[in-house]
Amino acid sequence: MASLNILGICGSLRANSANRHALAAAAELMPATMQLTVADYSELPLYNQDVQDQGMPAAATRLAEQIRAADALLIASPEYNFSVSGVLKNAIDWMSRVPPQPFRDKPVALLSATAGPLGGARHQYELRKILGGLDALVLTKPEVFIGLCQTKFDANGMLVDPATRKVVTDQMLALEVWINRVLVRQ
């Protein structure tokens, strides 16, 4: 059985991030035909044209190569101040400068886990706009907003809420279909 390689990108650098736990839950719940690897882009400097003019940082080149090599992306990120987290936006800004554009025609699914009741909805809508500008192909449904996440994960970071596990499973099944639809078109 062919395996689809999914690159997970967490919008929080915190080791114990609820979004990192959400990526782990997605890996557990995805079909056997899919395999998740989580990117580490913690060494990316803040985007600065002067830095780019000195040569693309190795961390940016590495992340771009990982994105290009993946069959799809799964981005899990918190909402910061009604929008996209700074570290995720910085990574996307770097990727927007790496030729050829790694997000172009790349299937992407989004999920978010937040302590607030909306589950990161505002962040996801902002992120959809940004990714659309880079020609990424963002899965529209099902949307996964894990609100009040502190009640959905146990002390070990395991996703224990049955309803949330179901919606994450449904999204992973939809992502598999989405990837295969996009691959047929290419």
PDB file of C-alpha atoms in Angstrom, residues 68-180:
ATOM      1  CA  ARG A  68       8.015  20.149  -1.497  1.00  0.00           C
ATOM      2  CA  ALA A  69       8.689  16.484  -0.649  1.00  0.00           C
ATOM      3  CA  ALA A  70       5.430  16.065   1.281  1.00  0.00           C
ATOM      4  CA  ASP A  71       2.224  14.943  -0.381  1.00  0.00           C
ATOM      5  CA  ALA A  72       0.307  17.336   1.878  1.00  0.00           C
ATOM      6  CA  LEU A  73       0.628  19.601   4.893  1.00  0.00           C
ATOM      7  CA  LEU A  74      -1.250  19.491   8.177  1.00  0.00           C
ATOM      8  CA  ILE A  75      -0.938  22.799  10.007  1.00  0.00           C
ATOM      9  CA  ALA A  76      -1.950  22.930  13.675  1.00  0.00           C
ATOM     10  CA  SER A  77      -1.661  26.295  15.316  1.00  0.00           C
ATOM     11  CA  PRO A  78      -3.024  28.393  18.149  1.00  0.00           C
ATOM     12  CA  GLU A  79      -4.666  31.746  17.615  1.00  0.00           C
ATOM     13  CA  TYR A  80      -2.582  34.714  18.741  1.00  0.00           C
ATOM     14  CA  ASN A  81      -4.389  38.041  19.108  1.00  0.00           C
ATOM     15  CA  PHE A  82      -7.206  37.080  16.719  1.00  0.00           C
ATOM     16  CA  SER A  83      -4.759  35.945  14.031  1.00  0.00           C
ATOM     17  CA  VAL A  84      -1.903  33.658  12.998  1.00  0.00           C
ATOM     18  CA  SER A  85       0.898  32.936  15.462  1.00  0.00           C
ATOM     19  CA  GLY A  86       4.081  34.919  14.894  1.00  0.00           C
ATOM     20  CA  VAL A  87       6.320  31.883  14.417  1.00  0.00           C
ATOM     21  CA  LEU A  88       3.997  30.347  11.826  1.00  0.00           C
ATOM     22  CA  LYS A  89       3.634  33.632   9.925  1.00  0.00           C
ATOM     23  CA  ASN A  90       7.418  34.046   9.978  1.00  0.00           C
ATOM     24  CA  ALA A  91       7.890  30.541   8.535  1.00  0.00           C
ATOM     25  CA  ILE A  92       5.337  31.253   5.813  1.00  0.00           C
ATOM     26  CA  ASP A  93       7.049  34.570   5.030  1.00  0.00           C
ATOM     27  CA  TRP A  94      10.355  32.749   4.546  1.00  0.00           C
ATOM     28  CA  MET A  95       8.692  30.094   2.404  1.00  0.00           C
ATOM     29  CA  SER A  96       7.133  32.777   0.213  1.00  0.00           C
ATOM     30  CA  ARG A  97      10.676  33.856  -0.727  1.00  0.00           C
ATOM     31  CA  VAL A  98      12.061  30.420  -1.631  1.00  0.00           C
ATOM     32  CA  PRO A  99      11.906  29.613  -5.345  1.00  0.00           C
ATOM     33  CA  PRO A 100      10.131  27.594  -6.560  1.00  0.00           C
ATOM     34  CA  GLN A 101       7.193  28.420  -4.274  1.00  0.00           C
ATOM     35  CA  PRO A 102       6.786  25.303  -2.040  1.00  0.00           C
ATOM     36  CA  PHE A 103       3.107  25.934  -1.189  1.00  0.00           C
ATOM     37  CA  ARG A 104       1.942  26.083  -4.835  1.00  0.00           C
ATOM     38  CA  ASP A 105      -0.619  23.327  -5.507  1.00  0.00           C
ATOM     39  CA  LYS A 106       0.136  21.678  -2.146  1.00  0.00           C
ATOM     40  CA  PRO A 107      -2.885  20.102  -0.396  1.00  0.00           C
ATOM     41  CA  VAL A 108      -3.214  21.533   3.123  1.00  0.00           C
ATOM     42  CA  ALA A 109      -5.479  20.774   6.076  1.00  0.00           C
ATOM     43  CA  LEU A 110      -5.792  23.061   9.088  1.00  0.00           C
ATOM     44  CA  LEU A 111      -6.678  22.400  12.691  1.00  0.00           C
ATOM     45  CA  SER A 112      -6.286  24.407  15.834  1.00  0.00           C
ATOM     46  CA  ALA A 113      -6.469  23.913  19.566  1.00  0.00           C
ATOM     47  CA  THR A 114      -6.997  26.833  21.924  1.00  0.00           C
ATOM     48  CA  ALA A 115      -7.981  27.340  25.535  1.00  0.00           C
ATOM     49  CA  GLY A 116     -10.772  29.691  24.440  1.00  0.00           C
ATOM     50  CA  PRO A 117     -14.188  28.546  23.256  1.00  0.00           C
ATOM     51  CA  LEU A 118     -13.745  29.364  19.538  1.00  0.00           C
ATOM     52  CA  GLY A 119     -10.900  26.919  19.011  1.00  0.00           C
ATOM     53  CA  GLY A 120      -8.832  29.157  16.763  1.00  0.00           C
ATOM     54  CA  ALA A 121     -11.475  29.920  14.132  1.00  0.00           C
ATOM     55  CA  ARG A 122     -10.232  33.463  13.514  1.00  0.00           C
ATOM     56  CA  HIS A 123      -6.678  32.228  13.075  1.00  0.00           C
ATOM     57  CA  GLN A 124      -7.758  29.625  10.546  1.00  0.00           C
ATOM     58  CA  TYR A 125      -9.681  32.115   8.434  1.00  0.00           C
ATOM     59  CA  GLU A 126      -6.658  34.426   8.350  1.00  0.00           C
ATOM     60  CA  LEU A 127      -4.383  31.490   7.509  1.00  0.00           C
ATOM     61  CA  ARG A 128      -6.654  30.363   4.658  1.00  0.00           C
ATOM     62  CA  LYS A 129      -6.299  33.826   3.117  1.00  0.00           C
ATOM     63  CA  ILE A 130      -2.496  33.784   3.418  1.00  0.00           C
ATOM     64  CA  LEU A 131      -2.156  30.273   2.011  1.00  0.00           C
ATOM     65  CA  GLY A 132      -4.551  31.080  -0.827  1.00  0.00           C
ATOM     66  CA  GLY A 133      -2.246  33.928  -1.811  1.00  0.00           C
ATOM     67  CA  LEU A 134       0.547  31.353  -2.118  1.00  0.00           C
ATOM     68  CA  ASP A 135      -1.592  29.010  -4.261  1.00  0.00           C
ATOM     69  CA  ALA A 136      -1.910  26.292  -1.598  1.00  0.00           C
ATOM     70  CA  LEU A 137      -4.972  24.052  -1.944  1.00  0.00           C
ATOM     71  CA  VAL A 138      -6.616  24.220   1.471  1.00  0.00           C
ATOM     72  CA  LEU A 139      -9.162  21.555   2.417  1.00  0.00           C
ATOM     73  CA  THR A 140     -12.437  23.316   3.185  1.00  0.00           C
ATOM     74  CA  LYS A 141     -14.288  20.685   5.232  1.00  0.00           C
ATOM     75  CA  PRO A 142     -14.411  19.395   7.823  1.00  0.00           C
ATOM     76  CA  GLU A 143     -13.020  22.264   9.834  1.00  0.00           C
ATOM     77  CA  VAL A 144     -11.416  21.300  13.144  1.00  0.00           C
ATOM     78  CA  PHE A 145     -11.533  23.864  15.946  1.00  0.00           C
ATOM     79  CA  ILE A 146     -10.598  22.335  19.313  1.00  0.00           C
ATOM     80  CA  GLY A 147     -11.971  24.899  21.746  1.00  0.00           C
ATOM     81  CA  LEU A 148     -11.466  24.608  25.499  1.00  0.00           C
ATOM     82  CA  CYS A 149      -8.618  22.255  24.639  1.00  0.00           C
ATOM     83  CA  GLN A 150      -7.575  21.838  28.267  1.00  0.00           C
ATOM     84  CA  THR A 151     -10.717  19.691  28.681  1.00  0.00           C
ATOM     85  CA  LYS A 152     -10.050  17.588  25.554  1.00  0.00           C
ATOM     86  CA  PHE A 153      -6.521  16.355  26.271  1.00  0.00           C
ATOM     87  CA  ASP A 154      -5.382  14.403  29.318  1.00  0.00           C
ATOM     88  CA  ALA A 155      -2.302  15.208  31.441  1.00  0.00           C
ATOM     89  CA  ASN A 156      -0.117  13.242  29.000  1.00  0.00           C
ATOM     90  CA  GLY A 157      -1.326  15.185  25.963  1.00  0.00           C
ATOM     91  CA  MET A 158      -3.584  12.424  24.649  1.00  0.00           C
ATOM     92  CA  LEU A 159      -6.755  13.530  22.901  1.00  0.00           C
ATOM     93  CA  VAL A 160      -9.457  11.855  24.997  1.00  0.00           C
ATOM     94  CA  ASP A 161     -12.636  13.679  23.965  1.00  0.00           C
ATOM     95  CA  PRO A 162     -14.662  11.270  21.763  1.00  0.00           C
ATOM     96  CA  ALA A 163     -16.394  13.984  19.712  1.00  0.00           C
ATOM     97  CA  THR A 164     -13.087  15.696  18.970  1.00  0.00           C
ATOM     98  CA  ARG A 165     -11.436  12.393  18.070  1.00  0.00           C
ATOM     99  CA  LYS A 166     -14.277  11.804  15.592  1.00  0.00           C
ATOM    100  CA  VAL A 167     -13.932  15.186  13.875  1.00  0.00           C
ATOM    101  CA  VAL A 168     -10.136  14.795  13.629  1.00  0.00           C
ATOM    102  CA  THR A 169     -10.617  11.305  12.157  1.00  0.00           C
ATOM    103  CA  ASP A 170     -13.137  12.696   9.683  1.00  0.00           C
ATOM    104  CA  GLN A 171     -10.708  15.423   8.659  1.00  0.00           C
ATOM    105  CA  MET A 172      -7.900  12.926   8.128  1.00  0.00           C
ATOM    106  CA  LEU A 173     -10.166  10.798   5.916  1.00  0.00           C
ATOM    107  CA  ALA A 174     -11.156  13.911   3.955  1.00  0.00           C
ATOM    108  CA  LEU A 175      -7.483  14.896   3.621  1.00  0.00           C
ATOM    109  CA  GLU A 176      -6.670  11.502   2.114  1.00  0.00           C
ATOM    110  CA  VAL A 177      -9.441  11.981  -0.477  1.00  0.00           C
ATOM    111  CA  TRP A 178      -8.312  15.575  -1.116  1.00  0.00           C
ATOM    112  CA  ILE A 179      -4.684  14.527  -1.693  1.00  0.00           C
ATOM    113  CA  ASN A 180      -5.725  11.837  -4.151  1.00  0.00           C
TER     114      ASN A 180
END
